[in-house]
Short mmCIF file of C-alpha atoms and ligand atoms in Angstrom, two decimals:
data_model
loop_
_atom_site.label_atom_id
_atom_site.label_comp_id
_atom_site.label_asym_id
_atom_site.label_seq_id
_atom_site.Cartn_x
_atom_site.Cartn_y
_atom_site.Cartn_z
CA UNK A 1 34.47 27.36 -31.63
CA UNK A 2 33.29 30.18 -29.22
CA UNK A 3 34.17 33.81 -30.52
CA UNK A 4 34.86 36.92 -27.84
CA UNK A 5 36.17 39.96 -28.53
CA UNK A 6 38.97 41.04 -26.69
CA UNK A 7 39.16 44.56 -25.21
CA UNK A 8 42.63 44.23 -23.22
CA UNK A 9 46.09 44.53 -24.96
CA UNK A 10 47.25 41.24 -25.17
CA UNK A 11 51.14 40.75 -23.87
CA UNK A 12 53.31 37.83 -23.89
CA UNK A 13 54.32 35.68 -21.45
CA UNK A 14 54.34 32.24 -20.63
CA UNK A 15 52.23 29.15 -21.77
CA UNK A 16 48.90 28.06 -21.42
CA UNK A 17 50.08 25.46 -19.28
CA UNK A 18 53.15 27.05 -17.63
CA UNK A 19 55.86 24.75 -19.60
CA UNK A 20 58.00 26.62 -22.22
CA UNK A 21 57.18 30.07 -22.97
CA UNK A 22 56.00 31.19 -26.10
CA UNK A 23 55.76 35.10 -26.04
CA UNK A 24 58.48 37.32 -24.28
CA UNK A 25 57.12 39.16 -21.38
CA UNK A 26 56.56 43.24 -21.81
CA UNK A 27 59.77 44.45 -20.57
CA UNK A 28 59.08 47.87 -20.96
CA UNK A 29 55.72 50.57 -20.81
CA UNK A 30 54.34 49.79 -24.26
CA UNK A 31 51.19 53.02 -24.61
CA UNK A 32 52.14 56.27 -23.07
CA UNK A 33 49.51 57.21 -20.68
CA UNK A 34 48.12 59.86 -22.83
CA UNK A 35 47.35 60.17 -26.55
CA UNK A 36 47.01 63.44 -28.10
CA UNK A 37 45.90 65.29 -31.08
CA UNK A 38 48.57 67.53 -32.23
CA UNK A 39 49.95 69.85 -35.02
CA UNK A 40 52.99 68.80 -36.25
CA UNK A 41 55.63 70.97 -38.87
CA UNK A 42 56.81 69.17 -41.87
CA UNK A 43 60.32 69.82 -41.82
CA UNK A 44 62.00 67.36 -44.49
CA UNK A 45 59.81 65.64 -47.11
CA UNK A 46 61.82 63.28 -49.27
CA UNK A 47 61.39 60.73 -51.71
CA UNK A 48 63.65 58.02 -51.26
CA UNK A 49 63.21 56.02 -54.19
CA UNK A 50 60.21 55.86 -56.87
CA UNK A 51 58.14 54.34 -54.30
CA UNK A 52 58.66 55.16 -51.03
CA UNK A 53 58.77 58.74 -49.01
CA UNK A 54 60.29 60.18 -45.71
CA UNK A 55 58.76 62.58 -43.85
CA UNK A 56 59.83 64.69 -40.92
CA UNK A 57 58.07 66.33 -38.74
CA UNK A 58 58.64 68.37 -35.90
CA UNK A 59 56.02 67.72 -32.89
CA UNK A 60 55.17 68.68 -29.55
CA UNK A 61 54.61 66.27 -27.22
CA UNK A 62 53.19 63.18 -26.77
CA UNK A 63 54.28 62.53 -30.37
CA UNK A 64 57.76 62.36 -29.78
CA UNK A 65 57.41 59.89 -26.64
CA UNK A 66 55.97 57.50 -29.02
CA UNK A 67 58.04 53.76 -29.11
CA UNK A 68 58.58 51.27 -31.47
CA UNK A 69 55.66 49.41 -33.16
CA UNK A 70 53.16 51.96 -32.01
CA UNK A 71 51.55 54.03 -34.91
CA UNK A 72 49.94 57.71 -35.42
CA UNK A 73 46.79 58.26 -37.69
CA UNK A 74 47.92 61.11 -39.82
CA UNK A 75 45.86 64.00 -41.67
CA UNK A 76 46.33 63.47 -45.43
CA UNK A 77 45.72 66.64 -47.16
CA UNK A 78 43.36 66.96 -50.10
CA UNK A 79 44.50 67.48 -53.38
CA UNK A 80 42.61 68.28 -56.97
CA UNK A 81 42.42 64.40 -57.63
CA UNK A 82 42.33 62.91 -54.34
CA UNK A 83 39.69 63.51 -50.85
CA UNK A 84 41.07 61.03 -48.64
CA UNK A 85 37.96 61.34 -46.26
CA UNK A 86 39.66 59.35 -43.13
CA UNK A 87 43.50 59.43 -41.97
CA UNK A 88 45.79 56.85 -42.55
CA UNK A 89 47.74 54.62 -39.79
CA UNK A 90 51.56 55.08 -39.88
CA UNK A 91 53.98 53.17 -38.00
CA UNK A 92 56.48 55.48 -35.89
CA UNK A 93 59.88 55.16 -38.32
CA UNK A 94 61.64 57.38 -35.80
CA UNK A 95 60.76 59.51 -32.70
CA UNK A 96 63.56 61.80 -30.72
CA UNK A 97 61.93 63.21 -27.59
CA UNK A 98 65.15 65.64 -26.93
CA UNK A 99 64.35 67.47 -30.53
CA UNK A 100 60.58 67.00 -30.97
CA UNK A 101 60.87 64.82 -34.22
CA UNK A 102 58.71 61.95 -35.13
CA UNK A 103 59.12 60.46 -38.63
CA UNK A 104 57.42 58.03 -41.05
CA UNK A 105 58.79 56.32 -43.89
CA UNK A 106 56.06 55.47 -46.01
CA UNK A 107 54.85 54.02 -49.37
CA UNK A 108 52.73 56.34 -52.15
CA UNK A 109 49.56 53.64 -53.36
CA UNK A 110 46.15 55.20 -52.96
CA UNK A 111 44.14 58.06 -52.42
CA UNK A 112 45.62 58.93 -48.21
CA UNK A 113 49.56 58.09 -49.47
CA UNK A 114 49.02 60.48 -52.32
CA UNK A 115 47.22 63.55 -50.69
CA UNK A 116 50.06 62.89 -47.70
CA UNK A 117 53.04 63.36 -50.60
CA UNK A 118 51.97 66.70 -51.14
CA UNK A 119 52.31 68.07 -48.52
CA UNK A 120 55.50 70.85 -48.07
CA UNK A 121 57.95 71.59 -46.09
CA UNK A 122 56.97 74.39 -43.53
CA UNK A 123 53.20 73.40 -43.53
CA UNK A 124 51.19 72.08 -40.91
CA UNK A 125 49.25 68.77 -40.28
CA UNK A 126 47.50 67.15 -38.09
CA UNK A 127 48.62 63.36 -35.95
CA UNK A 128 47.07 61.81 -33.69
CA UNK A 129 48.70 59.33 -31.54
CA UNK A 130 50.96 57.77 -30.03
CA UNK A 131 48.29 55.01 -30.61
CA UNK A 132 48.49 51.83 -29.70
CA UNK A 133 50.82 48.43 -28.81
CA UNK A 134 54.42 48.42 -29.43
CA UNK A 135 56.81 46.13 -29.61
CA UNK A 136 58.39 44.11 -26.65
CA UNK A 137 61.57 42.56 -25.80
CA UNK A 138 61.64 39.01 -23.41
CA UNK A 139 63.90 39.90 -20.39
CA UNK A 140 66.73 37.98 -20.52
CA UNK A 141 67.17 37.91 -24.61
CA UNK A 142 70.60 38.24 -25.56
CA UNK A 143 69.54 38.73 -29.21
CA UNK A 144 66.53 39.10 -31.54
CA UNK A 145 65.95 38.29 -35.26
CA UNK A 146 63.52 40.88 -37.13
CA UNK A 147 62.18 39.64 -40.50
CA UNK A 148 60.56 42.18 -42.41
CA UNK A 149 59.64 43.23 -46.46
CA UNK A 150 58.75 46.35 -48.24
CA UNK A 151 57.64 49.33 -45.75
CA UNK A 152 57.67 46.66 -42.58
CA UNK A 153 60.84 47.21 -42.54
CA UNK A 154 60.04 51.05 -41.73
CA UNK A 155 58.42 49.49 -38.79
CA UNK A 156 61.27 47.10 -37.40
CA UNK A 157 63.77 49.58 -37.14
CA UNK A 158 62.83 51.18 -34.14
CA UNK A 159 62.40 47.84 -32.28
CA UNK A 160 66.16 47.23 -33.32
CA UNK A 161 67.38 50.22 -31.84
CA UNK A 162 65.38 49.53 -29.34
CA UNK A 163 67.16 46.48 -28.37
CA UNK A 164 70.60 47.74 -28.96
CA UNK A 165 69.60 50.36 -26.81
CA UNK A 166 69.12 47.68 -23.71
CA UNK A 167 72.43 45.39 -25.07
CA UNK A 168 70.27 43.31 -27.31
CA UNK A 169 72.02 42.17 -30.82
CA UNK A 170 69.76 42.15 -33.81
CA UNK A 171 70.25 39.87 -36.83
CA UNK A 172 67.95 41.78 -38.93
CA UNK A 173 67.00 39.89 -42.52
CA UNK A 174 65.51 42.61 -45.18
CA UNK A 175 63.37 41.19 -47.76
CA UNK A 176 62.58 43.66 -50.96
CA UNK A 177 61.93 43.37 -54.41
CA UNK A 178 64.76 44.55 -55.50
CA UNK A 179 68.23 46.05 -53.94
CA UNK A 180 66.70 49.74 -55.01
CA UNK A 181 63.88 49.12 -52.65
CA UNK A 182 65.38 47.48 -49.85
CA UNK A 183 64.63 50.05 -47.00
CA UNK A 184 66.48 50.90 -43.52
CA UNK A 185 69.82 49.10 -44.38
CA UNK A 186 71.53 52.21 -42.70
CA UNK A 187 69.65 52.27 -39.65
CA UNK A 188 70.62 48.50 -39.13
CA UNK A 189 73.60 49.10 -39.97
CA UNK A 190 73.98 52.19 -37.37
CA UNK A 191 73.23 49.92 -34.63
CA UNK A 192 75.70 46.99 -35.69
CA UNK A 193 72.84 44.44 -36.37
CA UNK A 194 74.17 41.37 -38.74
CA UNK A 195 72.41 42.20 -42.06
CA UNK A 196 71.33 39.88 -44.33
CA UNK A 197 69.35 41.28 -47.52
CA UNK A 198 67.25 38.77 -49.97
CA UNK A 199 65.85 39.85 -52.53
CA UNK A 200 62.94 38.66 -54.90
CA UNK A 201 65.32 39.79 -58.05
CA UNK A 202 67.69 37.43 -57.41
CA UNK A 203 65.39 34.26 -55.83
CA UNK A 204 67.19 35.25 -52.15
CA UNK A 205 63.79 36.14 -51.11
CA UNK A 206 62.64 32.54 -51.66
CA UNK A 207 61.14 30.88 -48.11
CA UNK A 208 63.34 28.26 -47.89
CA UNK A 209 66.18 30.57 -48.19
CA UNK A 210 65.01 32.50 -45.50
CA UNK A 211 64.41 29.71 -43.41
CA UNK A 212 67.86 28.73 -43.74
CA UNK A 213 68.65 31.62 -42.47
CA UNK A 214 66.73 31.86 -39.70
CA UNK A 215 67.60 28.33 -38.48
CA UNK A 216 71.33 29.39 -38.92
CA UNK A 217 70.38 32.18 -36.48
CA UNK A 218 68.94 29.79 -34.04
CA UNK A 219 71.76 27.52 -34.49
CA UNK A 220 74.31 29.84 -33.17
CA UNK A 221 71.91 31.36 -30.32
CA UNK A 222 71.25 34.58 -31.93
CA UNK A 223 67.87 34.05 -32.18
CA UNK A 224 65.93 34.42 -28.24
CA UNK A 225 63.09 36.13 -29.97
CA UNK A 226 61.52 36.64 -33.61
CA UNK A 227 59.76 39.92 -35.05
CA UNK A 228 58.30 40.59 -38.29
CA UNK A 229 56.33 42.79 -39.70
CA UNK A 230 54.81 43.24 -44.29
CA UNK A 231 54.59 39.58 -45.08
CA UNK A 232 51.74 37.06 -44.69
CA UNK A 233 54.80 34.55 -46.50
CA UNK A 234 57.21 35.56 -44.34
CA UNK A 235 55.34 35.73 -40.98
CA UNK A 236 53.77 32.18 -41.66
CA UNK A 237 57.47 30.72 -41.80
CA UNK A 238 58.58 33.01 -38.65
CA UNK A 239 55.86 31.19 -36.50
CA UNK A 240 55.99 27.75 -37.87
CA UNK A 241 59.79 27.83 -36.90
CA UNK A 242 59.15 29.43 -33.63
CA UNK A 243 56.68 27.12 -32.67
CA UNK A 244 59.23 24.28 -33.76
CA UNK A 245 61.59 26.09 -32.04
CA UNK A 246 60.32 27.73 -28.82
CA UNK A 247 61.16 31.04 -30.04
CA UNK A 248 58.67 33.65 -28.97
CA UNK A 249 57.99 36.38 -31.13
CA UNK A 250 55.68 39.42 -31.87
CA UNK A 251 54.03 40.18 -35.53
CA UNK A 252 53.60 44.26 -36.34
CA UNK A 253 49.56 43.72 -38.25
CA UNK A 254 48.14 46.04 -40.41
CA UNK A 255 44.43 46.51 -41.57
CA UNK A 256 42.64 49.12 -42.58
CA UNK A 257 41.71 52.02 -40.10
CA UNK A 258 38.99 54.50 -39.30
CA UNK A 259 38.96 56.05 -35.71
CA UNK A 260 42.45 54.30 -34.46
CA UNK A 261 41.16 54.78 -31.17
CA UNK A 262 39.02 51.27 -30.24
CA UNK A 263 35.69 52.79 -30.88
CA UNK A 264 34.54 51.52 -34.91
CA UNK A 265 35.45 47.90 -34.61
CA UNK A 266 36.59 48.41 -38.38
CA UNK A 267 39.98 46.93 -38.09
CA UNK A 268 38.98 43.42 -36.25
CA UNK A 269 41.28 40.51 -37.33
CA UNK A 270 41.06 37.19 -36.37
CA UNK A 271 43.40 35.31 -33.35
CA UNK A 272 44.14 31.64 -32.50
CA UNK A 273 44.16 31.57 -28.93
CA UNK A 274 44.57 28.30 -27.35
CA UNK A 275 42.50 26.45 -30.26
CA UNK A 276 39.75 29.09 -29.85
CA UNK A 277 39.24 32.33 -32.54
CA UNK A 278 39.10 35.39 -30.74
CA UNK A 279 38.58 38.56 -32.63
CA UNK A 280 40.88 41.73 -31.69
CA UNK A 281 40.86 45.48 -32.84
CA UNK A 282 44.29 45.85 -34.23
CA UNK A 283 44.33 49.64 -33.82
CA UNK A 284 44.23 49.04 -29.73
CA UNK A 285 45.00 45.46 -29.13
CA UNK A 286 47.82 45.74 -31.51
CA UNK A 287 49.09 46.63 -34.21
CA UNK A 288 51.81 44.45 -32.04
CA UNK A 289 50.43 41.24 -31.42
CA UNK A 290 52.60 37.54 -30.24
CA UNK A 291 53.45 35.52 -33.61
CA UNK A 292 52.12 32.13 -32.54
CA UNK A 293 48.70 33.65 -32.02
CA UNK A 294 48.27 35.40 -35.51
CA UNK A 295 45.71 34.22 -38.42
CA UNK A 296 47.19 34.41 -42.03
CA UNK A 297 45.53 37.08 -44.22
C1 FAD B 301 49.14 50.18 -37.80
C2 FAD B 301 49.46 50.50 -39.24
C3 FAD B 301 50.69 51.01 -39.57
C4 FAD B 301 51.00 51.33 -40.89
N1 FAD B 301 52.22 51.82 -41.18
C5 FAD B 301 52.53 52.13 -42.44
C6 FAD B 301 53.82 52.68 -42.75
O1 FAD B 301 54.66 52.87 -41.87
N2 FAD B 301 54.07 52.98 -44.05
C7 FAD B 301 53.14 52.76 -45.06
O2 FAD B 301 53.43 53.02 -46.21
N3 FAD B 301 51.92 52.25 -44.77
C8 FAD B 301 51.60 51.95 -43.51
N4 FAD B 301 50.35 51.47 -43.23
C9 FAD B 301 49.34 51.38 -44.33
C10 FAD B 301 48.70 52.77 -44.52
O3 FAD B 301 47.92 53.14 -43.42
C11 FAD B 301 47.75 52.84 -45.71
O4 FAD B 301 46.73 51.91 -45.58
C12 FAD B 301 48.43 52.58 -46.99
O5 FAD B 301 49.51 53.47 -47.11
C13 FAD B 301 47.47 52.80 -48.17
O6 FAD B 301 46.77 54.01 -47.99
P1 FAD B 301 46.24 54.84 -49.23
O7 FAD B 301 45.22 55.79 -48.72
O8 FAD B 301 47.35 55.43 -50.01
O9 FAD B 301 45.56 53.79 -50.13
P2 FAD B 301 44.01 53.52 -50.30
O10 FAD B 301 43.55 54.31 -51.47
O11 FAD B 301 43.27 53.67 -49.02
O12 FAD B 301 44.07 52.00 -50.64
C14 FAD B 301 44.83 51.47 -51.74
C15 FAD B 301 44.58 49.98 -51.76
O13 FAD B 301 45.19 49.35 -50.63
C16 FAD B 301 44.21 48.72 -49.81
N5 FAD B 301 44.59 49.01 -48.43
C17 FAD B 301 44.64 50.23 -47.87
N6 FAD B 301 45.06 50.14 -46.60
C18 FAD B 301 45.29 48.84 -46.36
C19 FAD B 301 45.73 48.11 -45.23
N7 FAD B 301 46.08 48.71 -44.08
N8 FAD B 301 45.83 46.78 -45.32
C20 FAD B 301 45.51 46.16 -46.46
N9 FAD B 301 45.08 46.78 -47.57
C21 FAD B 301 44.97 48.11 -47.52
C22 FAD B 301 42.88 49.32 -50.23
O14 FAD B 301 41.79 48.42 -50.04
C23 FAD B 301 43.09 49.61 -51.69
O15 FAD B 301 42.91 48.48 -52.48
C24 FAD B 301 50.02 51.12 -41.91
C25 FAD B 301 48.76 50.59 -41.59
C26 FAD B 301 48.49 50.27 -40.27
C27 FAD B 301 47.15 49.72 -39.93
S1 FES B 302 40.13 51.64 -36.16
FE1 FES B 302 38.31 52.02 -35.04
S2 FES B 302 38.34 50.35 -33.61
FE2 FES B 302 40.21 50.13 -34.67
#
């Protein structure tokens, strides 16, 4: 088992050896050409349940160019109890290049998510970004499924408006804890994506469940490409079934984050690539990355 490091995005396209594909071709510019440090206005600052937050914030450009499944690293201000010492990685929830707004939906767990939720509205902070890989749709799809849980889902609704954008139907299947933390329902629903919710409250959430689901999707041709994004679970049954399947699909990977810019090496994760591990930096070979290639974690 040899091990490289990669230092290319990796895209999909078509098989080792030419047959089936098994990763949509890019489709679309994925990194703007230019990444930028900029100061950004907080203009709405919500909590939108006990867990999770929404903030607003009004940009100037390249922020607002940013596209689905890339992510900023945002300043997280100090407060008496926490020095978050580094910024945090946030997937783009929303970006509107007419009004200069970028948002991020986010969840409050450590030291960098708590210094970020006190921040007010009418102050300043700092983003950097847009950084890295976003997500891309196989030309020729007809429709995608996106299978995400907890704050992935923040991440996946771009990429659905994204495809209805281009024509694309979404089934999208939203996995929470319970219905009060089952985020983005509206913004699926906005687009006219087929919902399906499952929930760990009521067993829903269960694997099988989901995979009956999914293979429903598949069975009925709404299914030319999978996305997922906040489950090791759930992205282990994506790619088993796609691989079954010959369903290409892209994962949205986190890890943790120092520069965000390819220079640390900190955020490394392992890739099956043809039978051989490669390692990748997720911050600029991702966080977008094809599903049949991904290592559990
Ligand atoms: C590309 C990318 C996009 C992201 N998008 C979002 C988003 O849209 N919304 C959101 O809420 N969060 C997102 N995250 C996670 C976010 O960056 C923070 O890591 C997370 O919010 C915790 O930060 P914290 O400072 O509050 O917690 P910390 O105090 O830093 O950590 C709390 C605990 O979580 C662990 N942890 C921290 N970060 C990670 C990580 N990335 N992976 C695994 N374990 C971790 C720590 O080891 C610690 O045990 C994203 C991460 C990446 C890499
Ligand atoms: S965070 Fe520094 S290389 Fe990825």
């Amino acid at each position: 088992m040899g091990q490289t490091i990669s230092f290319q995005p990796v895209r999909l396209g078509a098989a080792p050896d030419g047959s089936a594909p098994v990763g949509p071709a890019a489709t679309a510019p994925v990194a703007p050409s230019h990444i930028a440090d900029v100061l950004g206005v907080v203009v709405s600052h919500v909590w939108l349940n006990d867990e999770y937050r929404h903030l607003v914030l009004e940009a100037p450009e390249p922020a607002p160019l940013a596209r689905a499944g890339q992510f900023f690293n945002l300043e997280c201000p100090h407060t008496a109890e926490d020095k978050p010492f580094l910024r945090r990685p946030m997937s783009l929830y929303r970006a509107d290049p007419v009004h200069g707004i970028v948002e991020f939906l986010y969840k409050v767990t450590g030291v960098g998510t708590r210094g970020l939720a006190s921040i007010k509205v009418g102050r300043t902070m700092r983003l950097l970004g847009p950084l890295g890989v976003g997500f891309s749709i196989p030309d020729g799809a007809r429709s995608i499924v996106v299978l995400g849980r907890g704050v992935g889902l923040a991440t996946l609704a771009p990429l659905a408006e994204m495809a209805a954008a281009r024509g694309v139907g979404v089934t999208a299947i939203l996995s929470a804890r319970s219905a009060a933390t089952v985020m983005s329902v509206e913004r699926f629903a906005a687009i006219g994506a087929t919902i399906q919710i499952v929930l760990d409250q009521d067993g829903t959430s269960d694997p099988a469940n989901v995979e009956r689901i999914l293979r429903e999707a598949a069975a009925v041709g709404r299914a030319d490409a999978f996305y997922t994004c906040g489950s090791n679970r759930l992205m282990l049954l994506m790619q088993r079934l796609g691989r079954e399947l010959s369903i290409p699909g892209e994962v949205a990977l986190e890890q943790q984050m120092a520069c965000g810019l390819g220079m640390c090496f900190c955020c490394v994760r392992n890739f099956s690539v043809d039978g051989v591990v490669e390692a990748r930096r997720v911050c600029t070979d991702g966080p977008v990355f094809r599903l049949d290639e991904a290592m559990p974690w």
